[in-house]
mmCIF file of C-alpha atoms in Angstrom:
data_model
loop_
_atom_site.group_PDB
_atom_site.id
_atom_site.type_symbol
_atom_site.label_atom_id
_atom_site.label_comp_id
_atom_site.label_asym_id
_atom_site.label_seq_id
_atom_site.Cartn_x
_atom_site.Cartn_y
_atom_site.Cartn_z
ATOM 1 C CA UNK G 1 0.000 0.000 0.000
ATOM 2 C CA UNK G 2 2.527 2.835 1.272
ATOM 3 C CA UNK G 3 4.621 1.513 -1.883
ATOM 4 C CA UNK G 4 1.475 2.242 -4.141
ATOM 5 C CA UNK G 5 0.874 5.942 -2.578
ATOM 6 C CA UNK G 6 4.757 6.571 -3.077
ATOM 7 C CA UNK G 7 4.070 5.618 -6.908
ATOM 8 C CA UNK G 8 1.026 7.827 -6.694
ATOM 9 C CA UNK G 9 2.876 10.879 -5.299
ATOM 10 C CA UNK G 10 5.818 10.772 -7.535
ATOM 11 C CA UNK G 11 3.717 10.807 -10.644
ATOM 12 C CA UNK G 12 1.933 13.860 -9.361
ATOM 13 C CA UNK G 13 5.021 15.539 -8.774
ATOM 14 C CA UNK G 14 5.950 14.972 -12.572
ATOM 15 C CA UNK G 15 3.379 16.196 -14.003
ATOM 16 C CA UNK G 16 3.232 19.056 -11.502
ATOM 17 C CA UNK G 17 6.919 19.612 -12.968
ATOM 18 C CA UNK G 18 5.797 19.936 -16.951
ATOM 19 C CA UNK G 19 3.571 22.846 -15.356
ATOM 20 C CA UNK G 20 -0.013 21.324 -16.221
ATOM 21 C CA UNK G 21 -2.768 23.976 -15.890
ATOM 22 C CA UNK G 22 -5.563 23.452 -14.086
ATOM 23 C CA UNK G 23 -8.885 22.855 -15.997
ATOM 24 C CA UNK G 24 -10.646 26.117 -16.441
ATOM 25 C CA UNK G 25 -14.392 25.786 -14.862
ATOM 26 C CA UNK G 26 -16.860 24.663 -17.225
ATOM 27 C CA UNK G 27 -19.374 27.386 -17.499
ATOM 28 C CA UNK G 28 -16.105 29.597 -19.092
ATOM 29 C CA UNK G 29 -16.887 32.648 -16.836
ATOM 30 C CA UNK G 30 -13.647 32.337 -14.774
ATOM 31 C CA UNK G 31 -15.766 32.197 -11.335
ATOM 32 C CA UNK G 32 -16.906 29.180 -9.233
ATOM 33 C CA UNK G 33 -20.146 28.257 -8.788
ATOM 34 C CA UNK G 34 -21.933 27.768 -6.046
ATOM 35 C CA UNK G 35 -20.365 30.370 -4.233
ATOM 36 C CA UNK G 36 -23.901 32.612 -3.913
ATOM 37 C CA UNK G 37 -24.263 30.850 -0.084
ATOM 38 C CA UNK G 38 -27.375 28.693 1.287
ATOM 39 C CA UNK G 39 -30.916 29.215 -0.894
ATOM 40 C CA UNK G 40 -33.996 29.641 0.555
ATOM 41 C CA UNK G 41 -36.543 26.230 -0.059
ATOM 42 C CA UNK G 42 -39.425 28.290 -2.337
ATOM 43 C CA UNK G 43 -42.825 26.359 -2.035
ATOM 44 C CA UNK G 44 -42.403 25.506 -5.926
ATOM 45 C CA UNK G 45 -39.350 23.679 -5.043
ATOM 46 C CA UNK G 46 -40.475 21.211 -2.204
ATOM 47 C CA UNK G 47 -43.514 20.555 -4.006
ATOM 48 C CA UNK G 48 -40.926 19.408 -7.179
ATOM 49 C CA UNK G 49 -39.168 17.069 -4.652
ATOM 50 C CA UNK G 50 -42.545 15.401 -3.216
ATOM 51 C CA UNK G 51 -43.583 14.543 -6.863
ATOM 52 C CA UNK G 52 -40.720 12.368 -6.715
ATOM 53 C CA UNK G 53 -42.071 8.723 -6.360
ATOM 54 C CA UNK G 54 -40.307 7.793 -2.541
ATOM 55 C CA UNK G 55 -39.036 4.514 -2.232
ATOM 56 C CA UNK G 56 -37.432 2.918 1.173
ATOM 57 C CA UNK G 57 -34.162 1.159 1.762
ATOM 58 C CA UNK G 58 -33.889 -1.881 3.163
ATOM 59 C CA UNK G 59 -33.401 -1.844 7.185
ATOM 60 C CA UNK G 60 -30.508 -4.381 6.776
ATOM 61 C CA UNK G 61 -28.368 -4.513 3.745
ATOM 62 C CA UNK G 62 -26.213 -7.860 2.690
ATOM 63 C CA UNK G 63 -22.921 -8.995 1.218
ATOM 64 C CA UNK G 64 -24.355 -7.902 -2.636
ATOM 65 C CA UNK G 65 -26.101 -4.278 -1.993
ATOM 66 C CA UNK G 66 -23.059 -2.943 0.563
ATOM 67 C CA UNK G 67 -25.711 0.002 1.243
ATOM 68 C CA UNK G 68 -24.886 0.713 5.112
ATOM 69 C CA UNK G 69 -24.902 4.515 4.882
ATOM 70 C CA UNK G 70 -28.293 5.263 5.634
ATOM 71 C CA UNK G 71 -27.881 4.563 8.836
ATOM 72 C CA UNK G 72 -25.444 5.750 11.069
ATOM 73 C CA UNK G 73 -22.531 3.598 12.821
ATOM 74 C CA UNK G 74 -19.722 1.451 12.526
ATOM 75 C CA UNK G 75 -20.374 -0.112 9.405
ATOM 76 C CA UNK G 76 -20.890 3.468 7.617
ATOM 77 C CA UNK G 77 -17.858 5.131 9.144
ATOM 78 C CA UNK G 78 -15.760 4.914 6.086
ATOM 79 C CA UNK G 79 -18.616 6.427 3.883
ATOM 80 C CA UNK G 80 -19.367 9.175 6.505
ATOM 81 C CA UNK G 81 -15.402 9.964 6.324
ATOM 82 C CA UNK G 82 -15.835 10.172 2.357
ATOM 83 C CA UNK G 83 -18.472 12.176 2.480
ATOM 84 C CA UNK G 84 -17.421 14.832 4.860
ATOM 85 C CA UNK G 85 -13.965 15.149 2.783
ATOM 86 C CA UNK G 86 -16.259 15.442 -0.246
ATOM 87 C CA UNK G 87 -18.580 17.914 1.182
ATOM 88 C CA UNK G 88 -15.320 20.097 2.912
ATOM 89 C CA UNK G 89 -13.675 19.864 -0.958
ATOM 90 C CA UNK G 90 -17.211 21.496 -2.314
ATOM 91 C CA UNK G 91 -18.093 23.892 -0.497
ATOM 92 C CA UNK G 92 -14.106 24.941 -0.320
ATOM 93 C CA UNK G 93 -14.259 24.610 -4.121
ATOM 94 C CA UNK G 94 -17.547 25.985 -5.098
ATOM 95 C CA UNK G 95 -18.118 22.295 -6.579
ATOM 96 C CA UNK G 96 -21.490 20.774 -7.096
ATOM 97 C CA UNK G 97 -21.038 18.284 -9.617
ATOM 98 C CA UNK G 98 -19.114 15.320 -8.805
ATOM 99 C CA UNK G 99 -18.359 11.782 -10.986
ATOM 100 C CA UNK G 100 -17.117 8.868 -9.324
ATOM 101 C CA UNK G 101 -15.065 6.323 -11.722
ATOM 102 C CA UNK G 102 -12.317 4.219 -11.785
ATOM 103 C CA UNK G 103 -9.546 2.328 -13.927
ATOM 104 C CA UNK G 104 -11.486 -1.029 -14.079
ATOM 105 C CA UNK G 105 -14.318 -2.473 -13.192
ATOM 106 C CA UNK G 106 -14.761 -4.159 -9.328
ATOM 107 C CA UNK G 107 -13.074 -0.962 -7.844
ATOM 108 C CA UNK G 108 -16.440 -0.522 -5.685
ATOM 109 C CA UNK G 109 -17.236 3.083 -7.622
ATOM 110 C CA UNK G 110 -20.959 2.008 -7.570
ATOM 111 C CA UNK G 111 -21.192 0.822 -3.810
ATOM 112 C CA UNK G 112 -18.957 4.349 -3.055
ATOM 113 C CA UNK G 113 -21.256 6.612 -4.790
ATOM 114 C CA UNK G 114 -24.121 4.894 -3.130
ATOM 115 C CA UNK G 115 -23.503 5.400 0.173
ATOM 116 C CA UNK G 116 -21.943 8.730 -0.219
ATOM 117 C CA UNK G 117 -25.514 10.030 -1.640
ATOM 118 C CA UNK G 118 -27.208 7.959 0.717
ATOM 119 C CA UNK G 119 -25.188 9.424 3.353
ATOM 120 C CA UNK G 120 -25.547 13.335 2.338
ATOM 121 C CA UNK G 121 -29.374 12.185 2.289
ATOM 122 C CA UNK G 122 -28.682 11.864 5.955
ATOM 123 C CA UNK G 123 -28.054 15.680 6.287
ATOM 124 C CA UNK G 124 -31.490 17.341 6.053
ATOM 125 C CA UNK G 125 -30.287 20.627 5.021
ATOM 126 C CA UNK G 126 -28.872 19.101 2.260
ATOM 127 C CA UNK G 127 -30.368 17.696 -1.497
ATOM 128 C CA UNK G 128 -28.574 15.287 -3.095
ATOM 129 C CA UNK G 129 -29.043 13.748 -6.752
ATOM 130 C CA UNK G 130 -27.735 10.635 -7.609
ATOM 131 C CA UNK G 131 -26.806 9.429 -11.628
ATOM 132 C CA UNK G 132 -26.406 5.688 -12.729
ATOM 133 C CA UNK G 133 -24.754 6.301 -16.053
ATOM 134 C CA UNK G 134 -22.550 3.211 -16.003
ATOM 135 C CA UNK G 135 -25.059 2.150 -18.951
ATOM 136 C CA UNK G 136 -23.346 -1.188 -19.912
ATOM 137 C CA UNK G 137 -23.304 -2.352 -16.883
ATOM 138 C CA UNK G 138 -26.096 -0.366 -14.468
ATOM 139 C CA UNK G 139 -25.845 -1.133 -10.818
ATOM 140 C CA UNK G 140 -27.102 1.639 -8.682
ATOM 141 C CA UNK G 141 -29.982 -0.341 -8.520
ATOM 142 C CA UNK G 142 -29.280 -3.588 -7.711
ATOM 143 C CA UNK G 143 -27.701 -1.582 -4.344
ATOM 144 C CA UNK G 144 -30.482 -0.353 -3.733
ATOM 145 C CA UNK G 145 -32.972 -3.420 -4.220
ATOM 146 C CA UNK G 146 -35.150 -1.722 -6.583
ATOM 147 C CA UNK G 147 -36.004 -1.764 -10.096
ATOM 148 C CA UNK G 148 -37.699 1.696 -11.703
ATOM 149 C CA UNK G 149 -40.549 1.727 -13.535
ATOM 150 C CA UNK G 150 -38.295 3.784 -16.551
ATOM 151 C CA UNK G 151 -34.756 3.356 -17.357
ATOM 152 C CA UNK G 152 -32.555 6.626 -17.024
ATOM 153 C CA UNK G 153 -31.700 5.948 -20.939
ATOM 154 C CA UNK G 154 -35.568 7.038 -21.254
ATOM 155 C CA UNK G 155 -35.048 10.263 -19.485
ATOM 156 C CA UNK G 156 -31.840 10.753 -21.340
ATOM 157 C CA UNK G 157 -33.528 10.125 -24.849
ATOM 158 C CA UNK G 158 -36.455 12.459 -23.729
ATOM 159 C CA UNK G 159 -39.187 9.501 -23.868
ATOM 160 C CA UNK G 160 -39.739 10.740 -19.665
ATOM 161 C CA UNK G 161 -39.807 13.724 -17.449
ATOM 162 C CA UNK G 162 -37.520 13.360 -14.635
ATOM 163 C CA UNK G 163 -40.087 13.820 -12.555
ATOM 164 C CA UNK G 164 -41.466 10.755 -13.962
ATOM 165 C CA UNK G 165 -38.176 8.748 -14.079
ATOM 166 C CA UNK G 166 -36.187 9.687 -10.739
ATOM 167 C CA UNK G 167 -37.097 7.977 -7.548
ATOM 168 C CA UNK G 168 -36.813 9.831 -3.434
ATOM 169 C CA UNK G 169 -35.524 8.562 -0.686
ATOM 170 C CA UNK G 170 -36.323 10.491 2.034
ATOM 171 C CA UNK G 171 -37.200 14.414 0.900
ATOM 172 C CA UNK G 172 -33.593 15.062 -0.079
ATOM 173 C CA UNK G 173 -32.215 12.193 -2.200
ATOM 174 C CA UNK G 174 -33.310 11.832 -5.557
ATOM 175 C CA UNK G 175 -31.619 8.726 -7.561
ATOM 176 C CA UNK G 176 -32.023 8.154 -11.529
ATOM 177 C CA UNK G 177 -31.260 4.202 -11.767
ATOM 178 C CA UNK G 178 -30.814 2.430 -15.194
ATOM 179 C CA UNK G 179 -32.267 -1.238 -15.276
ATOM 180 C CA UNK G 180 -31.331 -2.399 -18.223
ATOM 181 C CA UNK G 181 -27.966 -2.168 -20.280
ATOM 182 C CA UNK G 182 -26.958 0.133 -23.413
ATOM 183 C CA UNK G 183 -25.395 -1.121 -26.362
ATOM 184 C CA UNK G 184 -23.295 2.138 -27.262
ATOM 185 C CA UNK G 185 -24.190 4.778 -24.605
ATOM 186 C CA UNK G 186 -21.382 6.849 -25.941
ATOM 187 C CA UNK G 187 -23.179 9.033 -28.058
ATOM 188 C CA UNK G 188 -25.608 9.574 -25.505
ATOM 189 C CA UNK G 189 -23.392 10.517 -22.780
ATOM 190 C CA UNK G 190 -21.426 12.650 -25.008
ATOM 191 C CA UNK G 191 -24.657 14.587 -26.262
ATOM 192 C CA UNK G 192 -25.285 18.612 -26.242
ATOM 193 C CA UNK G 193 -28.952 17.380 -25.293
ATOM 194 C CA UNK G 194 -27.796 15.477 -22.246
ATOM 195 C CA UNK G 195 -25.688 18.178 -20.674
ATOM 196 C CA UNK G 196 -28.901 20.188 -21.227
ATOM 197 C CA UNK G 197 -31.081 17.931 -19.830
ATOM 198 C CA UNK G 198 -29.034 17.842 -16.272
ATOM 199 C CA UNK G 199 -28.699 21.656 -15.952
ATOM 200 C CA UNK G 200 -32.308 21.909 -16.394
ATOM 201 C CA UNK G 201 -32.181 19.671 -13.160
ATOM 202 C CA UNK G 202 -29.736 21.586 -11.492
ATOM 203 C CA UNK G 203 -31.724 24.451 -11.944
ATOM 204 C CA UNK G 204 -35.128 23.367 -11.105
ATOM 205 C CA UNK G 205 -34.275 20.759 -8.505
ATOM 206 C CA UNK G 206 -31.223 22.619 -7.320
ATOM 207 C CA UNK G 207 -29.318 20.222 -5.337
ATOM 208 C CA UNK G 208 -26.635 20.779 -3.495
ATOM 209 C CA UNK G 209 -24.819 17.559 -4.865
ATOM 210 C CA UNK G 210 -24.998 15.868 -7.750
ATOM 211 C CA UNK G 211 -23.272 12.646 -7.964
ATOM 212 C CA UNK G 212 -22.465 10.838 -11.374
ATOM 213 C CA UNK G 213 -21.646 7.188 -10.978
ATOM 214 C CA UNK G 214 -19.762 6.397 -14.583
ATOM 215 C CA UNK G 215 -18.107 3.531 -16.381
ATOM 216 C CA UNK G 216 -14.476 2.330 -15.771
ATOM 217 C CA UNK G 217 -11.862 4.721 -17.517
ATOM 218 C CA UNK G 218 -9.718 1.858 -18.943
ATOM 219 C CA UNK G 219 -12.585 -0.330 -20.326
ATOM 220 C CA UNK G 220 -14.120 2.236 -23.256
ATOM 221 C CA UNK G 221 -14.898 5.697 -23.907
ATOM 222 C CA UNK G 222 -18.331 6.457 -22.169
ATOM 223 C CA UNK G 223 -16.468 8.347 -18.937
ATOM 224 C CA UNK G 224 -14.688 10.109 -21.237
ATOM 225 C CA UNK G 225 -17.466 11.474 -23.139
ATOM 226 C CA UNK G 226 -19.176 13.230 -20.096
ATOM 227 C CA UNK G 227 -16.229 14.557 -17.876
ATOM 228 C CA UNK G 228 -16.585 17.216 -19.694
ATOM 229 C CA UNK G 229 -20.097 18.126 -17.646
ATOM 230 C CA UNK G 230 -18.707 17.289 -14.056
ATOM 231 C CA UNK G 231 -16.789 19.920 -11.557
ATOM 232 C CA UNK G 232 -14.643 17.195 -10.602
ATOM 233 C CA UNK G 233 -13.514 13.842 -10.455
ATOM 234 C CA UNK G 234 -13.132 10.722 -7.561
ATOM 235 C CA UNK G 235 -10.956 7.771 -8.851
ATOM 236 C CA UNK G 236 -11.829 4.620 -7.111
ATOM 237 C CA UNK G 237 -8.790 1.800 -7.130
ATOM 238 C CA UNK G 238 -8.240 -1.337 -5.670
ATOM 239 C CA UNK G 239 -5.319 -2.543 -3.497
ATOM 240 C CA UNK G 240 -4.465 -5.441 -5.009
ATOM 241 C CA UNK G 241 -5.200 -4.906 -8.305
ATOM 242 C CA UNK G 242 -5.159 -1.469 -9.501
ATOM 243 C CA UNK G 243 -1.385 -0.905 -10.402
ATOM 244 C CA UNK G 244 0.326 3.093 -10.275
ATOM 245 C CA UNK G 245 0.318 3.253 -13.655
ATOM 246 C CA UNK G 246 -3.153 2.785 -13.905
ATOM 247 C CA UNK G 247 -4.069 5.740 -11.345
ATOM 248 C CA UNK G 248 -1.420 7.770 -13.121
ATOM 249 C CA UNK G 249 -3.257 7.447 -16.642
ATOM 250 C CA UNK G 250 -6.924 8.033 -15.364
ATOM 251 C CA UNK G 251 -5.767 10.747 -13.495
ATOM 252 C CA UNK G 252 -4.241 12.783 -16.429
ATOM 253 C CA UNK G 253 -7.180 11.243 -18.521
ATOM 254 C CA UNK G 254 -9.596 13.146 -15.826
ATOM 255 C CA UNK G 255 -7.614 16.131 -15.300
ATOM 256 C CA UNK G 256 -7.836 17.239 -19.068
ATOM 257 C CA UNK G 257 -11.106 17.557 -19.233
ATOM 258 C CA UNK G 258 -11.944 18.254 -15.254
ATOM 259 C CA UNK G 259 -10.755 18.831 -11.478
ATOM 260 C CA UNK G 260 -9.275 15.462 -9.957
ATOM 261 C CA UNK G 261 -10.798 15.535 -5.862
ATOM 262 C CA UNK G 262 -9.021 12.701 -4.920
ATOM 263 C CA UNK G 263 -8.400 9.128 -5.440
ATOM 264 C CA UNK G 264 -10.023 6.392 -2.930
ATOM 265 C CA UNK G 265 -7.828 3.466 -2.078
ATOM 266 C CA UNK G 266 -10.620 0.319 -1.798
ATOM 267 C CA UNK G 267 -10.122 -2.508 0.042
ATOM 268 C CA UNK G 268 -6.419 -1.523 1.442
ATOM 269 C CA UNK G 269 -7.096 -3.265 4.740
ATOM 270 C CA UNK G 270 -9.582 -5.134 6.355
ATOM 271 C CA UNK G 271 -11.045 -4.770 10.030
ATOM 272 C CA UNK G 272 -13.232 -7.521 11.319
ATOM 273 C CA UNK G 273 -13.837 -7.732 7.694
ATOM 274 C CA UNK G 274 -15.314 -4.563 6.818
ATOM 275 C CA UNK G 275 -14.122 -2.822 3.685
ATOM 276 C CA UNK G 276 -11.288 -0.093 4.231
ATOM 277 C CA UNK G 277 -10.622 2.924 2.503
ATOM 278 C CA UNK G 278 -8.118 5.346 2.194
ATOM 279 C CA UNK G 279 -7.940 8.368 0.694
ATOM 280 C CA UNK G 280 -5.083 10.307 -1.292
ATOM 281 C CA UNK G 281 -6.245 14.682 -2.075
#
């Protein structure tokens, strides 16, 4: 592990040495968003969030779903951690748009960016939307144990409202799950008419977080084709199998295009056989 960080941190330094310039935000104005402080709840607003159709989450989760963040306690520490660097990095930032990826697939982005939204859900001043646009291989809602009514490719093709696709947990997390898989989401992902469609959310939902679970880097070009829409960037790896070099690539592959947060270390050490994390800024 410490020999994997060292790798990390060297490569950083390198590129840190060509003098790489930071990606410029993506609205082009030269300011950060979200900087305009907390906004007031109109009526309009809440009543947008209780259309939502609510669904519950399961009082105990199992060895598949992984979804312990929705309640608090041992088993969600290492989410809660997460998601109080994540929310820190935000509102530091001005960030509101964060994708969660990785190098391969079975890095545990999908079980991360679960409980991360589940756990923000937990804060009631804050609204959180969460984005299954892994569309090959759609998981967000096998975590959760539920299958929607309408796939998110519906939304995204503009065959659905939001209102009609997105499902509520709680009053402040919305989730938009995809149940069955794409055969070249590229196109769709990489679509003037998709980045539309989510800042019409942004504006009329305005949540505080929106969190876009997307494919592996290393495995095609989906990821690639919306980075372009995010503020920034997690990288999940795995101890064990995700080498430096493949941290150092997806990193440079993310930081062209958008801000790299961080990159989250899975499975680097086991306690009464919980998963560990550990995370490198």
């Amino acid at each position: 592990m410490e020999k994997l960080q060292v790798a990390i941190e060297q490569a950083r330094e390198k590129r840190k040495n060509k003098g790489r310039v930071p990606p410029a935000p993506r609205d082009g104005s030269g300011s950060q968003r979200g900087r305009a402080g907390p906004r007031l709840l109109p009526d309009s607003l809440m009543e947008r969030w209780s259309a939502l159709t609510e669904i519950s989450l399961p009082e105990r989760t199992n060895d598949e779903r992984r979804l312990v963040s929705h309640l608090p306690g041992p088993e969600a520490s290492h989410y809660d951690i997460l998601r109080t660097k994540l929310l820190i990095e935000v509102r530091k930032n001005g960030w509101r748009r964060i994708a969660i990826t990785s190098p391969t697939g079975g890095c545990g982005k999908t079980t991360t960016a679960s409980n991360i939204a589940v756990g923000i859900g937990r804060q009631g001043d804050l609204r959180a939307s969460l984005f299954d646009l892994d569309l090959r291989r759609p998981a967000v809602g096998r975590v959760f144990g539920h299958t929607p009514e309408r796939d998110i490719a519906d939304f995204l093709h503009g065959g659905v409202t939001y209102e009609q696709q997105a499902v509520r947990v709680g009053s402040n997390l919305a989730i938009s799950m995809a149940f069955r898989p794409q055969v070249d989401p590229t196109q769709l992902l990489a679509s003037s008419r998709t980045a539309e469609l989510f800042d019409e959310i942004e504006r009329e939902y305005a949540p505080d977080v929106m969190i876009f679970d997307l494919p592996p880097l290393l495995v095609g070009d989906d990821a690639r084709a919306f980075l372009q829409n995010v503020d920034c960037a997690i990288l999940m790896a795995q101890a064990g199998s995700t080498t430096a070099a493949e941290i150092d690539i997806c990193e440079r592959e993310i930081a062209e295009q958008t801000n790299v947060m961080g990159v989250v270390l899975n499975r680097c050490r086991y306690t009464e056989q919980r998963q560990g994390y550990e995370y490198y800024g």
